[in-house]
Short mmCIF file of C-alpha atoms in Angstrom, two decimals:
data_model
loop_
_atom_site.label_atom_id
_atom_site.label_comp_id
_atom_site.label_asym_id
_atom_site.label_seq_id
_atom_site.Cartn_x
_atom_site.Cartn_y
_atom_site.Cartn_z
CA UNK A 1 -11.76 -15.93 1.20
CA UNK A 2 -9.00 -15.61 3.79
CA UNK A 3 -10.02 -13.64 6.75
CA UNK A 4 -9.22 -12.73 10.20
CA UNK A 5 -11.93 -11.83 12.78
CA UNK A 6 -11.69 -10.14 16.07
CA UNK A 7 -14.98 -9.84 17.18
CA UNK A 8 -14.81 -7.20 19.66
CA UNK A 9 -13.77 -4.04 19.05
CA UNK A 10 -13.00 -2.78 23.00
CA UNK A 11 -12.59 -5.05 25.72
CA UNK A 12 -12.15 -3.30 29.35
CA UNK A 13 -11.11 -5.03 32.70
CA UNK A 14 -9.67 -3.85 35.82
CA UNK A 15 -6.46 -3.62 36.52
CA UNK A 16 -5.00 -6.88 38.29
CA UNK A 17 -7.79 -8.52 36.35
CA UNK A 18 -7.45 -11.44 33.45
CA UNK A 19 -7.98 -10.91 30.30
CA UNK A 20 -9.00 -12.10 26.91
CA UNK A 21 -8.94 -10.44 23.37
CA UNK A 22 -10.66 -13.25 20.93
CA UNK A 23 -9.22 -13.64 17.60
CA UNK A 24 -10.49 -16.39 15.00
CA UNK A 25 -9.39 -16.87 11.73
CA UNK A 26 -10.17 -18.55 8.20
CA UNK A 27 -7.21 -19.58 6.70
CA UNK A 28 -6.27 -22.56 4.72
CA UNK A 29 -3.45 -25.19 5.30
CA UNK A 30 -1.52 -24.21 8.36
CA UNK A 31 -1.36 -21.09 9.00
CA UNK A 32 1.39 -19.35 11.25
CA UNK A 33 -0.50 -16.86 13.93
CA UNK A 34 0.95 -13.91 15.56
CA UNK A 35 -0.74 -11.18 17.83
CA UNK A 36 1.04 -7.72 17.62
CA UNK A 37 0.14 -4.50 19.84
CA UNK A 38 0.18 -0.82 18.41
CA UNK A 39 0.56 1.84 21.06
CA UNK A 40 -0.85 5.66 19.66
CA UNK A 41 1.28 7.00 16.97
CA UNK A 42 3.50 3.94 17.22
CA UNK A 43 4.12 1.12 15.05
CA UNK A 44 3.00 -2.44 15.88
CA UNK A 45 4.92 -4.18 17.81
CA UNK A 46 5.41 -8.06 18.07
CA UNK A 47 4.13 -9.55 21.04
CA UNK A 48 4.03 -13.82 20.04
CA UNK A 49 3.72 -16.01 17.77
CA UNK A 50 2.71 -19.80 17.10
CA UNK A 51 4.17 -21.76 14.43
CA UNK A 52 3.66 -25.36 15.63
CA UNK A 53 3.80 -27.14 18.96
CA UNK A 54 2.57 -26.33 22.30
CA UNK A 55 -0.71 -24.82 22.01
CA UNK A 56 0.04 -22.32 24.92
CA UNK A 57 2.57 -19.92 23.74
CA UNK A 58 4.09 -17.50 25.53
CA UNK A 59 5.64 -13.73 24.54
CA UNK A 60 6.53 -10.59 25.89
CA UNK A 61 5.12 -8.07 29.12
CA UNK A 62 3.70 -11.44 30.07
CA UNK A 63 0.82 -12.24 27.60
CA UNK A 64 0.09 -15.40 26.21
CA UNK A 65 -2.12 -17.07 23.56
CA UNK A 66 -4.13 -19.92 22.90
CA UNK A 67 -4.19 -21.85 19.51
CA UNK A 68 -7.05 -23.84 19.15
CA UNK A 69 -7.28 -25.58 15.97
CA UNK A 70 -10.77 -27.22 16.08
CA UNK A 71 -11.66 -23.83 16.61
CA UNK A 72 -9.53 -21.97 14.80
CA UNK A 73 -8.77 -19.40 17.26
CA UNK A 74 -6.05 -18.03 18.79
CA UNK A 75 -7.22 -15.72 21.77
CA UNK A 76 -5.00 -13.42 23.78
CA UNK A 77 -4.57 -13.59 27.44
CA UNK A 78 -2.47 -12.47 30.38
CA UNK A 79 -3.35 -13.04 34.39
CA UNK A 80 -2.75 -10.11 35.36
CA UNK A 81 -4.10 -6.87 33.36
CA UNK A 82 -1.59 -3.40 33.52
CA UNK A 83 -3.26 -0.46 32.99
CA UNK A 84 0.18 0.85 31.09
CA UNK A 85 -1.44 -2.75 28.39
CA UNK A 86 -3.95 -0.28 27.34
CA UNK A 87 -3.26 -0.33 23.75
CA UNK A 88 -4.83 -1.22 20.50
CA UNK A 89 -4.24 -5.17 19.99
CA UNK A 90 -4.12 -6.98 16.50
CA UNK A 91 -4.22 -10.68 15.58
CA UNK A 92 -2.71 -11.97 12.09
CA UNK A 93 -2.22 -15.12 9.91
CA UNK A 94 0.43 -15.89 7.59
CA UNK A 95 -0.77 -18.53 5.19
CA UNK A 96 0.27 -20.86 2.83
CA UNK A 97 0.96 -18.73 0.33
CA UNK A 98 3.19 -16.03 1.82
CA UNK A 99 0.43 -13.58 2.08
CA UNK A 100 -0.48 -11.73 5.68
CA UNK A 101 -4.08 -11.25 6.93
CA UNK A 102 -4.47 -8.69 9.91
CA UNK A 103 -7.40 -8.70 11.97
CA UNK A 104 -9.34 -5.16 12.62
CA UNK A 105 -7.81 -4.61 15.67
CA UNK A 106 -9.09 -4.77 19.60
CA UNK A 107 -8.62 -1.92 21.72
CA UNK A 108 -7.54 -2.76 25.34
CA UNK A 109 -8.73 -0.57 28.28
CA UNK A 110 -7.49 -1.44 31.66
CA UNK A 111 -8.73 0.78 33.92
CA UNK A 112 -6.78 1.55 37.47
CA UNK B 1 20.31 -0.02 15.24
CA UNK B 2 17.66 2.20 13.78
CA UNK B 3 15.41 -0.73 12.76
CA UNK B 4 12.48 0.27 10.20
CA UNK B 5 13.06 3.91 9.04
CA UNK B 6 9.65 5.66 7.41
CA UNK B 7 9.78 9.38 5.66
CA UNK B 8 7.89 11.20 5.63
CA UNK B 9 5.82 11.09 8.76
CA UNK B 10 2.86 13.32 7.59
CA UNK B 11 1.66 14.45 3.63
CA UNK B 12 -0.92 15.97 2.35
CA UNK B 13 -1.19 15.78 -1.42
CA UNK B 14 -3.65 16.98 -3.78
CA UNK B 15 -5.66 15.14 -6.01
CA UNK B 16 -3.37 13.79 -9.08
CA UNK B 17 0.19 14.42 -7.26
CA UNK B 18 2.57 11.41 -7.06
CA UNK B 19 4.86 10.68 -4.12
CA UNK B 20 6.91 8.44 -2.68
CA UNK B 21 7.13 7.29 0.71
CA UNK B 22 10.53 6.02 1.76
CA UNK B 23 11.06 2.93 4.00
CA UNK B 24 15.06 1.49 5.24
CA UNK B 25 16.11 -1.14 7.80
CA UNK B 26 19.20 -1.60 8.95
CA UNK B 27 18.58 -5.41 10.09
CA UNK B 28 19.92 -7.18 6.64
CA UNK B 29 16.04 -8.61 6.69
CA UNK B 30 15.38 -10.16 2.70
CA UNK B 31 11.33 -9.63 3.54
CA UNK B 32 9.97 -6.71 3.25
CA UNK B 33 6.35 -5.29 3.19
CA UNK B 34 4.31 -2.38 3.03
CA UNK B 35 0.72 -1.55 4.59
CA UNK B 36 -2.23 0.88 4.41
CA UNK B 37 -4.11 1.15 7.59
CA UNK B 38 -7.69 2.68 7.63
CA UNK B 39 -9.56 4.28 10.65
CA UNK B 40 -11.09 1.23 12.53
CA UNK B 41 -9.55 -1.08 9.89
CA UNK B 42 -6.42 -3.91 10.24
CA UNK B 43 -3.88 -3.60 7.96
CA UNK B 44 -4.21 -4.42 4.57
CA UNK B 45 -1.39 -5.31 2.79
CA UNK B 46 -0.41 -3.64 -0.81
CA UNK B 47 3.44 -5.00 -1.90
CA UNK B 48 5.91 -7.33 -0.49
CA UNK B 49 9.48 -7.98 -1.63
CA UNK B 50 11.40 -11.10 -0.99
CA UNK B 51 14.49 -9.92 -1.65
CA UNK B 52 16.23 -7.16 -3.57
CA UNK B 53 14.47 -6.82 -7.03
CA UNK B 54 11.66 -9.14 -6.45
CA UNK B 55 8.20 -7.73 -5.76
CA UNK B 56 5.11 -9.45 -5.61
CA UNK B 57 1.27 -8.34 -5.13
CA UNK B 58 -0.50 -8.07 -2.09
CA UNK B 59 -4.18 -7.48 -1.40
CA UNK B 60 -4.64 -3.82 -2.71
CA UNK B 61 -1.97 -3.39 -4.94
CA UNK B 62 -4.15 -0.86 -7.19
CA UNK B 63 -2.85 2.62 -7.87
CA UNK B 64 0.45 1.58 -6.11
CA UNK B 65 4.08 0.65 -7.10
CA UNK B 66 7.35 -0.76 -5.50
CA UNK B 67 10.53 -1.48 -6.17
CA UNK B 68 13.76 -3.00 -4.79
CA UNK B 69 17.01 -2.14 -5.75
CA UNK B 70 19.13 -2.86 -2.45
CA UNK B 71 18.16 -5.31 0.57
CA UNK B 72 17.68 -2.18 2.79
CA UNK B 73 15.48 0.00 0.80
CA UNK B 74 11.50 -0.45 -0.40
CA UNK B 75 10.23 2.74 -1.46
CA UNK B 76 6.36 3.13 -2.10
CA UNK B 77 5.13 4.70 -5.24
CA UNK B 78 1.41 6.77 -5.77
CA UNK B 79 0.47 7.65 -9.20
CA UNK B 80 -2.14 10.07 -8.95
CA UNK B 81 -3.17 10.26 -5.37
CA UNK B 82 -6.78 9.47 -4.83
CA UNK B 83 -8.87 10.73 -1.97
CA UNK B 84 -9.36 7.01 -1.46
CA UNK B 85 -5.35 6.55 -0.89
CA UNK B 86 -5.94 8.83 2.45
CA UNK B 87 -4.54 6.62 5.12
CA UNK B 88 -1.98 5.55 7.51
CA UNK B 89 1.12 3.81 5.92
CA UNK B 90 3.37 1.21 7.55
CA UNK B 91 6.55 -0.63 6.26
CA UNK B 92 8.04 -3.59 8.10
CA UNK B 93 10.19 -5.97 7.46
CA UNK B 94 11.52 -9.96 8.46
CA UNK B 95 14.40 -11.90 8.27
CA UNK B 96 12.08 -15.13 7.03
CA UNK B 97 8.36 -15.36 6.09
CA UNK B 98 7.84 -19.12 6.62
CA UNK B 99 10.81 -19.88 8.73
CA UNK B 100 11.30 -19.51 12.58
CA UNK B 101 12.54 -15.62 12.32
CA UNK B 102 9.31 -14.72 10.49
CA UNK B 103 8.08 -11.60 13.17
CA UNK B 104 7.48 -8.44 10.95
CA UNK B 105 9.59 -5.27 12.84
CA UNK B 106 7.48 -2.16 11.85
CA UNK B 107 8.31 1.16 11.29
CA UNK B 108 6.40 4.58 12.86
CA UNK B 109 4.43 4.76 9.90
CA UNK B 110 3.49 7.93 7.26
CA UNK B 111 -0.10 9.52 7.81
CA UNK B 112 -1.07 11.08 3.97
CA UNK B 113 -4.01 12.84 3.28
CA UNK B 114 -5.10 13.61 -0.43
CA UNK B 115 -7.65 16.44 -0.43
#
């Protein structure tokens, strides 16, 4: 079965600390991989994407993601953590077959 | 530019009522999809459209219908709300689903409750 896994459910740094919010996936063929953040009461928002290519991709408030396709994973990072990043953070997969698969979500706290 | 339009924003429906939940965008997007999101839970996804009157499954489809008469509108149908269809609701939409314009735009979603 297709599935997404994030495998924690909280992940808290420091402000002006890295971070990482893990997603892995099982998806056949080759699946397109996006990472989306929902603030509270809010919709999700887009954040990146990775379709082919580079391996590094970068998208918006200065976040980045890894694909690693040995692995199949596709973890979230940024240098630099904002406490206003504090949000609930969701990886997905678009297969094959035009269908979406969302992970459970991630929530960020980034403490001042 | 309104983007992804959602009515209601809250509903609480008793057990056997029907409703529909409205969703619009105003981006000319051909994809369009609707979600049910659980406490603790990703999105799960319950009807997509590729285009005005074509509607396809998605993963929970049960106790749900769509349909698609115009590019901008895909309304929701429940037939006999079930406490079990208590959740949050979000439409989005994309201009491609394979292509290089394939982000999803969400809207603010609709909490329901079925008591």
């Amino acid at each position: 079965a297709q599935s997404v896994a994030q495998p924690e459910d909280q992940v808290k740094v420091a402000e002006g600390n890295p971070l990482t919010v893990k997603c892995t996936y099982s998806v056949s063929g080759n699946p397109y991989l996006f990472w989306y953040v929902q603030y509270p009461n809010r919709g999700l928002q887009f954040l990146l994407k990775y379709i082919t290519g580079d391996n590094l991709v970068k998208g918006s408030y200065g976040f980045e993601a890894e694909f690693n396709k040995s692995q199949t994973s596709f973890h979230l990072k940024k240098p630099s953590a904002l406490v206003s990043d504090s949000a609930l953070y969701f990886c997905a997969v678009n297969d094959n077959f035009n269908k979406f698969y969302f992970g459970s979500g991630t929530k960020l706290n980034v403490k001042p | 530019n309104a983007g992804v339009t959602q009515t209601p924003k809250f509903r609480i429906l008793k057990i056997g009522q029907s409703m529909t939940l409205q969703c619009a965008q105003d981006m000319n997007h051909n994809y369009m999809y609707w979600y049910r999101q659980d406490p603790g839970m990703g999105l799960k996804l319950i009807y997509y459209s590729v285009g005005a009157g074509i509607t396809d499954k998605g993963e929970v489809p049960n106790g749900y219908n769509v349909s698609r008469s115009t590019t901008e509108d895909f309304p929701l149908r429940l037939e006999l709300a079930a406490p079990s269809q208590t959740s949050v609701y979000f439409c989005a939409s994309s201009y491609s689903l394979r292509g290089p314009d394939n982000e999803q735009f969400f809207g603010p979603g609709t909490r329901l409750t079925v008591l």
